[in-house]
Coordinates of C-alpha atoms in Angstrom, one line a residue:
M1 CA -0.5 -0.1 0.2
K2 CA 2.9 2.4 0.9
D3 CA 4.2 1.3 -2.1
S4 CA 1.9 2.1 -4.5
R5 CA 1.0 5.4 -2.9
R6 CA 4.9 6.1 -3.5
I7 CA 4.5 5.4 -7.1
D8 CA 1.3 8.1 -7.4
R9 CA 3.4 10.7 -5.6
C10 CA 6.3 10.1 -7.8
L11 CA 3.8 10.2 -10.9
E12 CA 2.2 12.9 -10.2
H13 CA 5.4 14.8 -9.4
V14 CA 6.8 14.4 -12.3
K15 CA 3.5 15.4 -14.2
C16 CA 3.7 18.4 -12.5
G17 CA 7.4 18.9 -14.0
R18 CA 6.4 18.2 -17.2
I19 CA 3.8 20.6 -17.1
I20 CA 6.5 23.2 -15.7
V21 CA 9.1 22.2 -18.1
H22 CA 6.3 22.8 -21.3
L23 CA 5.9 26.0 -20.8
L24 CA 9.7 27.1 -20.2
V25 CA 9.8 25.4 -23.8
I26 CA 7.2 27.4 -24.9
L27 CA 8.7 30.7 -24.1
F28 CA 11.8 29.4 -25.4
G29 CA 10.1 29.1 -28.7
V30 CA 8.7 32.7 -28.6
S31 CA 11.6 34.2 -29.1
T32 CA 12.6 32.8 -32.4
W33 CA 10.6 34.8 -34.4
I34 CA 8.8 37.6 -32.0
G35 CA 11.1 40.2 -33.2
V36 CA 10.4 39.6 -37.0
N37 CA 7.1 38.7 -36.2
G38 CA 6.1 42.2 -34.5
I39 CA 7.5 43.7 -37.1
F40 CA 5.4 42.4 -39.7
I41 CA 1.9 42.6 -37.5
E42 CA 3.0 46.0 -37.4
L43 CA 3.4 46.3 -41.5
P44 CA -0.1 47.9 -42.1
L45 CA 1.2 51.2 -41.3
L46 CA 5.1 51.1 -41.2
V47 CA 4.3 51.0 -45.4
N48 CA 2.9 54.1 -45.2
V49 CA 5.5 56.1 -42.7
T50 CA 8.6 54.5 -44.2
P51 CA 11.1 55.6 -47.5
E52 CA 10.9 52.1 -48.7
G53 CA 6.6 51.9 -48.8
W54 CA 5.2 49.0 -50.1
N55 CA 8.5 47.6 -51.3
L56 CA 9.2 46.8 -47.3
P57 CA 8.7 43.2 -47.0
A58 CA 10.5 42.7 -49.1
Y59 CA 13.5 44.7 -47.4
I60 CA 12.5 42.6 -44.4
V61 CA 12.6 39.3 -46.0
I62 CA 15.3 39.8 -47.7
V63 CA 17.7 41.4 -44.4
A64 CA 15.6 38.3 -42.6
Q65 CA 17.4 35.8 -44.3
S66 CA 20.0 37.2 -44.8
A67 CA 20.6 36.7 -41.1
N68 CA 21.2 32.7 -42.4
V69 CA 25.0 33.6 -42.6
G70 CA 25.7 32.9 -39.1
P71 CA 23.7 29.6 -39.1
V72 CA 26.5 28.7 -42.2
I73 CA 29.3 29.2 -40.1
Y74 CA 28.1 27.6 -37.3
A75 CA 27.2 24.6 -39.2
F76 CA 30.4 24.6 -41.0
L77 CA 32.3 25.1 -37.2
Y78 CA 29.6 21.7 -36.1
K79 CA 30.9 19.8 -38.7
S80 CA 34.4 20.5 -38.1
K81 CA 36.6 19.8 -34.8
C82 CA 35.6 23.7 -33.6
Q83 CA 32.0 23.1 -32.5
P84 CA 31.0 26.2 -30.2
N85 CA 29.6 25.9 -26.8
E86 CA 25.7 25.7 -27.5
T87 CA 24.5 27.4 -24.2
L88 CA 26.9 30.2 -24.9
C89 CA 25.4 30.8 -28.6
I90 CA 21.9 30.5 -27.5
L91 CA 22.6 33.6 -24.8
C92 CA 24.6 35.7 -26.6
L93 CA 22.1 35.2 -29.2
L94 CA 19.3 36.3 -27.1
C95 CA 20.9 39.3 -25.3
S96 CA 21.5 40.4 -28.8
Q97 CA 17.9 40.3 -29.5
I98 CA 16.9 42.2 -26.5
L99 CA 19.3 45.0 -27.4
A100 CA 17.9 45.2 -31.3
T101 CA 14.8 45.2 -30.1
G102 CA 15.1 47.7 -27.4
L103 CA 16.9 49.9 -30.3
L104 CA 12.9 50.3 -32.3
I105 CA 11.8 51.3 -28.7
F106 CA 13.5 54.5 -29.4
F107 CA 14.2 54.7 -33.2
Y108 CA 11.3 52.3 -35.5
D109 CA 10.8 55.7 -36.9
K110 CA 14.0 56.9 -37.3
T111 CA 15.6 57.2 -41.3
I112 CA 19.7 57.6 -42.5
I113 CA 20.2 58.7 -46.3
I114 CA 21.9 57.2 -48.1
G115 CA 23.0 58.8 -50.9
T116 CA 20.3 60.4 -52.5
K117 CA 17.8 58.1 -50.7
K118 CA 16.3 58.0 -47.4
Y119 CA 16.8 54.2 -45.9
S120 CA 14.7 52.8 -42.6
L121 CA 18.7 51.2 -42.1
I122 CA 17.8 51.3 -38.0
L123 CA 14.7 49.3 -38.5
L124 CA 16.4 47.0 -41.1
I125 CA 19.5 46.1 -38.7
S126 CA 17.1 45.2 -36.0
V127 CA 15.5 43.4 -38.7
F128 CA 19.0 41.7 -38.8
F129 CA 19.4 40.5 -35.4
N130 CA 15.7 39.5 -34.5
A131 CA 16.4 37.7 -37.2
L132 CA 19.3 35.7 -36.4
V133 CA 17.9 34.2 -33.7
G134 CA 14.8 33.0 -35.9
C135 CA 17.4 31.7 -38.1
F136 CA 19.9 29.4 -35.9
S137 CA 16.4 28.2 -34.1
S138 CA 16.2 25.3 -36.7
V139 CA 20.0 25.0 -36.1
L140 CA 20.7 25.3 -32.4
F141 CA 17.4 26.0 -30.5
M142 CA 15.5 23.1 -32.0
P143 CA 18.7 20.8 -31.9
Y144 CA 19.1 21.8 -28.3
L145 CA 15.8 19.9 -27.6
R146 CA 17.3 17.0 -28.3
N147 CA 18.5 16.7 -24.7
F148 CA 14.6 16.6 -23.7
D149 CA 11.8 14.0 -24.5
H150 CA 10.5 14.7 -27.9
V151 CA 7.3 15.7 -27.3
Y152 CA 8.8 18.9 -25.8
I153 CA 9.3 19.8 -29.9
V154 CA 5.9 20.7 -30.1
S155 CA 5.5 22.5 -27.5
Y156 CA 8.9 24.5 -29.1
F157 CA 6.3 25.1 -32.2
V158 CA 3.6 26.3 -30.0
G159 CA 6.3 28.8 -28.6
E160 CA 6.9 30.0 -32.0
G161 CA 3.5 30.1 -33.2
L162 CA 2.4 32.4 -30.0
S163 CA 5.8 34.6 -31.1
G164 CA 3.3 35.9 -33.7
V165 CA 0.1 35.5 -31.4
L166 CA 1.5 37.6 -28.8
P167 CA 2.2 40.6 -31.0
S168 CA -1.1 40.4 -32.9
I169 CA -3.2 40.8 -29.7
V170 CA -1.1 44.1 -29.0
A171 CA -1.3 44.9 -32.3
L172 CA -4.9 44.8 -32.4
I173 CA -5.3 46.6 -28.8
Q174 CA -3.3 49.2 -30.6
G175 CA -5.8 49.9 -33.6
V176 CA -3.4 48.7 -36.1
G177 CA -6.4 47.5 -38.4
E178 CA -7.7 51.4 -38.7
R179 CA -8.1 52.4 -42.3
E180 CA -6.6 55.5 -43.9
T181 CA -8.8 58.1 -45.5
C182 CA -9.2 60.7 -47.9
D183 CA -9.5 64.0 -48.3
I184 CA -10.8 64.1 -51.4
L185 CA -10.9 68.7 -51.7
T186 CA -7.2 68.9 -51.4
N187 CA -6.6 65.5 -52.8
T188 CA -4.2 64.4 -51.0
T189 CA -4.6 61.3 -48.5
K190 CA -4.2 61.3 -44.4
I191 CA -2.1 58.0 -43.5
I192 CA -2.3 57.1 -39.8
S193 CA 1.2 57.3 -38.4
L194 CA 2.6 54.3 -35.4
N195 CA 1.9 58.2 -33.6
A196 CA -1.6 58.6 -34.6
P197 CA -4.1 60.2 -32.0
D198 CA -6.6 57.2 -33.1
L199 CA -3.9 54.6 -31.7
K200 CA -4.8 53.6 -28.4
F201 CA -0.5 54.0 -27.9
S202 CA 2.8 54.5 -30.2
G203 CA 4.7 51.9 -31.5
K204 CA 6.9 52.5 -28.9
Y205 CA 5.3 50.6 -26.1
Y206 CA 4.0 48.2 -28.9
F207 CA 8.1 47.6 -29.2
L208 CA 8.7 47.9 -25.4
F209 CA 6.2 45.2 -25.5
L210 CA 8.7 42.9 -27.3
A211 CA 11.3 43.4 -25.6
L212 CA 9.7 42.5 -22.4
V213 CA 8.5 39.2 -23.6
L214 CA 12.3 38.6 -25.0
V215 CA 13.7 39.0 -21.7
L216 CA 11.4 36.4 -20.8
S217 CA 12.2 34.1 -22.9
L218 CA 15.3 34.6 -21.9
V219 CA 14.6 33.9 -18.6
A220 CA 13.2 30.4 -19.2
F221 CA 16.3 29.7 -21.1
I222 CA 18.4 30.0 -18.0
V223 CA 15.7 27.9 -16.1
L224 CA 16.2 25.2 -18.7
R225 CA 19.6 25.5 -18.8
Y226 CA 20.6 25.5 -15.2
S227 CA 17.8 25.1 -13.1
S228 CA 17.9 22.2 -11.1
F229 CA 14.4 21.7 -10.6
V230 CA 14.2 20.6 -14.0
Q231 CA 17.4 18.6 -14.3
M232 CA 15.8 16.6 -11.5
N233 CA 12.8 16.9 -13.4
R234 CA 14.1 15.0 -16.1
S235 CA 15.8 12.2 -15.0
L236 CA 13.4 11.2 -12.5
R237 CA 11.4 10.4 -15.0
H238 CA 13.8 7.9 -16.7
N239 CA 14.9 6.8 -14.1
L240 CA 11.1 6.1 -11.8
L241 CA 10.3 2.8 -13.3
T242 CA 14.0 1.3 -12.9
Q243 CA 13.5 2.2 -9.1
I244 CA 10.3 0.8 -8.4
K245 CA 11.8 -2.0 -10.3
V246 CA 14.5 -2.8 -7.4
D247 CA 12.4 -1.9 -4.0
Y248 CA 10.1 -4.2 -5.9
S249 CA 12.4 -7.1 -6.3
K250 CA 13.0 -7.1 -2.2
R251 CA 9.9 -8.8 -2.0
N252 CA 8.3 -11.8 -1.7
E253 CA 7.0 -14.1 -5.0
P254 CA 3.3 -13.4 -4.4
D255 CA 4.0 -9.1 -3.6
I256 CA 6.5 -9.6 -6.7
T257 CA 3.9 -10.6 -9.6
V258 CA 1.4 -8.3 -8.0
N259 CA 4.0 -5.5 -8.4
A260 CA 5.0 -6.3 -11.7
F261 CA 1.7 -5.9 -13.2
R262 CA 1.6 -2.9 -11.1
N263 CA 4.7 -1.7 -12.8
N264 CA 3.7 -2.3 -16.1
N265 CA 0.6 -0.7 -15.9
V266 CA 2.9 2.4 -15.3
D267 CA 5.3 1.6 -17.9
H268 CA 2.5 1.5 -20.4
A269 CA 1.1 4.9 -19.5
L270 CA 3.9 6.6 -18.9
A271 CA 4.9 5.1 -22.8
K272 CA 1.2 6.1 -23.9
E273 CA 1.3 9.4 -22.9
S274 CA 4.6 9.9 -24.4
D275 CA 3.1 8.0 -27.9
N276 CA -0.1 9.9 -27.6
A277 CA 1.7 13.7 -27.3
S278 CA 4.3 13.0 -30.1
G279 CA 2.1 10.6 -32.3
V280 CA 4.6 8.7 -34.3
S281 CA 5.5 5.5 -31.9
F282 CA 4.1 3.7 -34.7
I283 CA 6.8 5.2 -36.6
K284 CA 10.2 2.7 -37.7
T285 CA 13.5 3.4 -38.8
N286 CA 13.6 0.1 -40.9
S287 CA 10.1 0.7 -42.7
V288 CA 10.9 3.8 -44.5
S289 CA 13.0 3.8 -47.5
S290 CA 15.3 5.9 -48.3
F291 CA 14.0 8.0 -51.1
R292 CA 10.8 8.7 -48.8
K293 CA 12.7 10.3 -46.1
T294 CA 14.4 12.2 -50.1
Y295 CA 11.0 13.5 -50.5
L296 CA 10.2 14.8 -47.2
Y297 CA 13.3 16.5 -47.0
T298 CA 12.3 18.3 -50.3
L299 CA 9.5 19.0 -49.3
I300 CA 9.7 21.0 -46.2
G301 CA 12.4 22.8 -47.8
I302 CA 9.9 23.8 -50.8
C303 CA 7.3 24.1 -47.4
C304 CA 10.0 26.7 -45.7
F305 CA 10.8 28.5 -49.5
F306 CA 7.0 29.8 -49.8
S307 CA 5.9 30.2 -46.3
N308 CA 9.6 31.6 -44.7
G309 CA 10.5 33.1 -48.5
F310 CA 9.4 34.0 -50.8
L311 CA 5.1 34.4 -49.8
P312 CA 6.0 37.2 -47.1
S313 CA 7.7 39.6 -49.9
I314 CA 4.4 39.8 -51.4
Q315 CA 1.8 39.6 -49.1
S316 CA 0.8 43.5 -49.3
Y317 CA 0.8 43.3 -52.9
S318 CA -1.7 40.4 -51.9
C319 CA -4.0 42.2 -49.7
L320 CA -3.2 45.9 -49.3
P321 CA -5.5 46.2 -52.8
Y322 CA -8.0 45.1 -50.8
G323 CA -7.5 47.6 -48.4
H324 CA -5.6 48.1 -45.0
L325 CA -7.8 46.5 -42.7
A326 CA -7.9 43.4 -45.1
Y327 CA -4.5 43.2 -44.4
Q328 CA -4.0 43.5 -40.7
L329 CA -6.6 40.4 -40.8
A330 CA -4.5 38.2 -43.1
I331 CA -1.7 38.7 -41.2
V332 CA -3.6 38.6 -37.8
C333 CA -5.1 35.3 -38.6
T334 CA -2.0 33.5 -40.0
Q335 CA -0.1 34.2 -36.8
F336 CA -3.4 32.8 -35.0
I337 CA -3.8 29.8 -36.9
N338 CA 0.0 28.8 -36.5
P339 CA -0.4 27.4 -33.2
L340 CA -3.8 26.5 -33.7
S341 CA -2.3 23.6 -35.9
C342 CA 1.0 22.8 -34.1
F343 CA -1.6 22.2 -31.3
L344 CA -3.8 20.2 -33.9
I345 CA -0.8 17.2 -33.9
L346 CA -1.0 16.4 -30.5
W347 CA -4.2 14.5 -31.0
I348 CA -4.6 14.1 -35.4
M349 CA -1.0 13.2 -36.4
V350 CA -0.5 11.6 -40.1
S351 CA 1.8 9.7 -42.0
D352 CA 0.6 8.5 -44.8
I353 CA 2.0 9.6 -47.4
R354 CA -1.5 10.6 -49.5
I355 CA -2.3 12.9 -46.6
I356 CA 0.8 14.4 -46.6
N357 CA 0.6 14.8 -50.5
F358 CA -3.3 16.2 -50.1
L359 CA -1.9 18.8 -47.5
S360 CA 0.7 20.0 -50.3
L361 CA -1.3 20.0 -52.8
T362 CA -4.2 21.9 -50.3
C363 CA -0.9 24.4 -50.0
L364 CA -0.6 25.0 -53.5
I365 CA -4.1 26.1 -54.6
A366 CA -4.1 28.6 -51.6
G367 CA -0.6 30.0 -52.5
C368 CA -1.3 30.0 -56.4
Y369 CA -4.4 32.2 -55.5
V370 CA -2.6 34.7 -53.0
T371 CA 0.1 34.6 -55.7
Y372 CA -2.2 35.2 -58.7
A373 CA -3.7 38.4 -56.8
A374 CA -0.1 39.8 -56.3
L375 CA 0.6 39.8 -59.7
L376 CA -2.7 41.4 -60.4
S377 CA -2.0 44.1 -58.7
P378 CA -2.7 47.0 -57.7
T379 CA -6.4 45.1 -59.5
P380 CA -6.6 42.3 -58.1
P381 CA -10.1 40.3 -58.8
L382 CA -12.8 40.8 -56.9
Q383 CA -11.1 44.0 -55.6
K384 CA -14.4 46.1 -54.7
S385 CA -16.2 43.4 -52.8
V386 CA -17.0 41.4 -49.6
V387 CA -16.6 38.1 -51.3
G388 CA -13.1 39.4 -52.4
V389 CA -11.7 40.4 -49.4
G390 CA -13.1 37.4 -47.7
L391 CA -11.4 35.1 -50.0
I392 CA -7.6 36.6 -49.5
I393 CA -8.3 36.4 -46.0
F394 CA -9.1 32.8 -46.3
S395 CA -7.1 31.6 -48.4
W396 CA -3.4 33.1 -46.1
T397 CA -5.1 31.7 -43.2
I398 CA -5.8 28.6 -44.9
L399 CA -2.4 28.8 -46.6
M400 CA -0.1 29.2 -43.2
G401 CA -2.3 26.7 -41.3
V402 CA -1.9 24.2 -43.0
V403 CA 1.6 24.7 -44.4
S404 CA 3.0 25.1 -40.6
Y405 CA 0.8 21.7 -39.9
L406 CA 2.4 20.5 -42.5
K407 CA 6.3 21.2 -41.5
L408 CA 5.7 20.3 -38.0
V409 CA 4.0 16.7 -39.2
I410 CA 7.3 16.3 -41.6
L411 CA 9.3 16.9 -39.5
S412 CA 8.4 15.1 -36.4
L413 CA 8.4 12.1 -39.0
L414 CA 12.0 12.7 -39.8
K415 CA 13.1 12.9 -36.3
H416 CA 12.0 9.0 -35.7
I417 CA 13.1 8.4 -38.9
S418 CA 16.5 9.3 -39.3
S419 CA 19.6 9.9 -37.2
S420 CA 20.0 11.6 -34.1
K421 CA 21.5 14.4 -36.5
A422 CA 18.2 14.7 -37.9
L423 CA 17.3 17.9 -36.7
F424 CA 20.2 19.8 -37.2
N425 CA 19.9 18.3 -41.0
V426 CA 16.2 19.2 -41.6
G427 CA 17.6 22.7 -39.8
L428 CA 19.4 23.3 -42.5
V429 CA 17.1 22.6 -45.5
M430 CA 14.3 24.7 -44.0
Q431 CA 16.7 27.6 -44.2
I432 CA 17.7 27.4 -47.3
G433 CA 14.6 26.6 -48.2
S434 CA 13.5 29.7 -46.6
A435 CA 16.8 32.4 -47.8
A436 CA 16.2 30.5 -51.4
G437 CA 12.3 32.2 -51.5
A438 CA 13.9 35.4 -49.8
I439 CA 15.9 35.8 -52.9
I440 CA 14.3 35.3 -55.7
S441 CA 11.2 37.6 -54.3
F442 CA 13.6 40.3 -53.5
V443 CA 14.7 40.2 -57.1
L444 CA 11.3 39.8 -58.7
I445 CA 9.8 42.9 -56.8
N446 CA 12.6 45.3 -57.3
F447 CA 14.5 44.5 -60.5
T448 CA 11.1 43.0 -62.6
D449 CA 7.9 44.4 -63.3
C450 CA 6.0 41.3 -62.0
F451 CA 4.8 43.3 -58.8
E452 CA 3.3 46.8 -59.4
M453 CA 1.9 49.2 -56.6
Y454 CA 0.5 53.0 -56.3
N455 CA -0.6 55.1 -53.5
F456 CA -4.6 54.7 -53.7
C457 CA -7.3 55.7 -50.8
S458 CA -8.7 52.9 -48.8
V459 CA -12.4 52.1 -49.4

């Protein structure tokens, strides 16, 4: 009876500890893209107050992807004998991100003249250092979680999703979705700026919120890395069953039989909890061909090409012709759908290649429509109708939601069917795909006539 109570207490302690670790991992994951996402969410206003105008998203994406120079150097060192300290690198990255976001509190609306043109140089520099953390997340932050149970990968991606949700909530409270108005008599356009009286608070406090969240993320990582509670919880879960078996072995034969049955139930419960959380316990390494592995690597690279590189660059051309409110809603909805897709994988995990292909086809259809709308900018289809506004918002939401789910499914599968370095290899593929998409979109926007814009007033 005492042994039974002791087992229950140990299991309860493990469960409570796992919840705390889940929350810490989520908060750690928030740091990855909250800086870049936060700037993107302010774009409906920033495109009107910066000299880059509608091209600002393309500039932000190319600057963000240029931060891949950091992971490239790290990957080179990783493959060589000179491997940098993971913990120290993560701490330095998080601290630099906090400083970069802190600069935006005071200089988010400042411009610098280079040659004869004005540029939002401080904003772009901040984007670079914020994106440096995001780019490293695939090859450093995510592989760091190999020290934890695989179930925490889902929590990490939930945190990445929340990196867009939290700024979206603050932006909605701020009132970023307000439309611009037209002054017909003077034939001028009144643009809402980040300090307009219609806003609840200025951009300074918006970026201050982002900086405070990043400080919390830094604290969360320090706790994960150095807290004795987290280390004890990890070791306790792995050693609990072994300790119980040793304790039971000291009893007489009948008790061993009964308690062995109890121990098997505990073992099965723990295994079932882990399997349900990951959803991939049925994946066997030997059952997957090398061709399927290559296909999954290619597919996740293509997903990142569009979702992280190409499509964010053209979102302003795709949505702004329908109005600033449509642009803001499209951004907010895509940010909210991301963590929901990550939560979905806790209950619905697919491994059938036919379902994966169907999800890929859904992304292709939605991606083709938003790209088609961007190519026809500034007069996309159904521009003046509510149906057109709803369709463009729905397309962006479905596109980013399915892509987020698909990437996590592929990542979970590859983690279980590949070697111990799978997370690092997948991270490289994801960053290569994202960088390629950013470069191609930047060239098309700035050096071709594929995407056009002009100043107009929303109706």
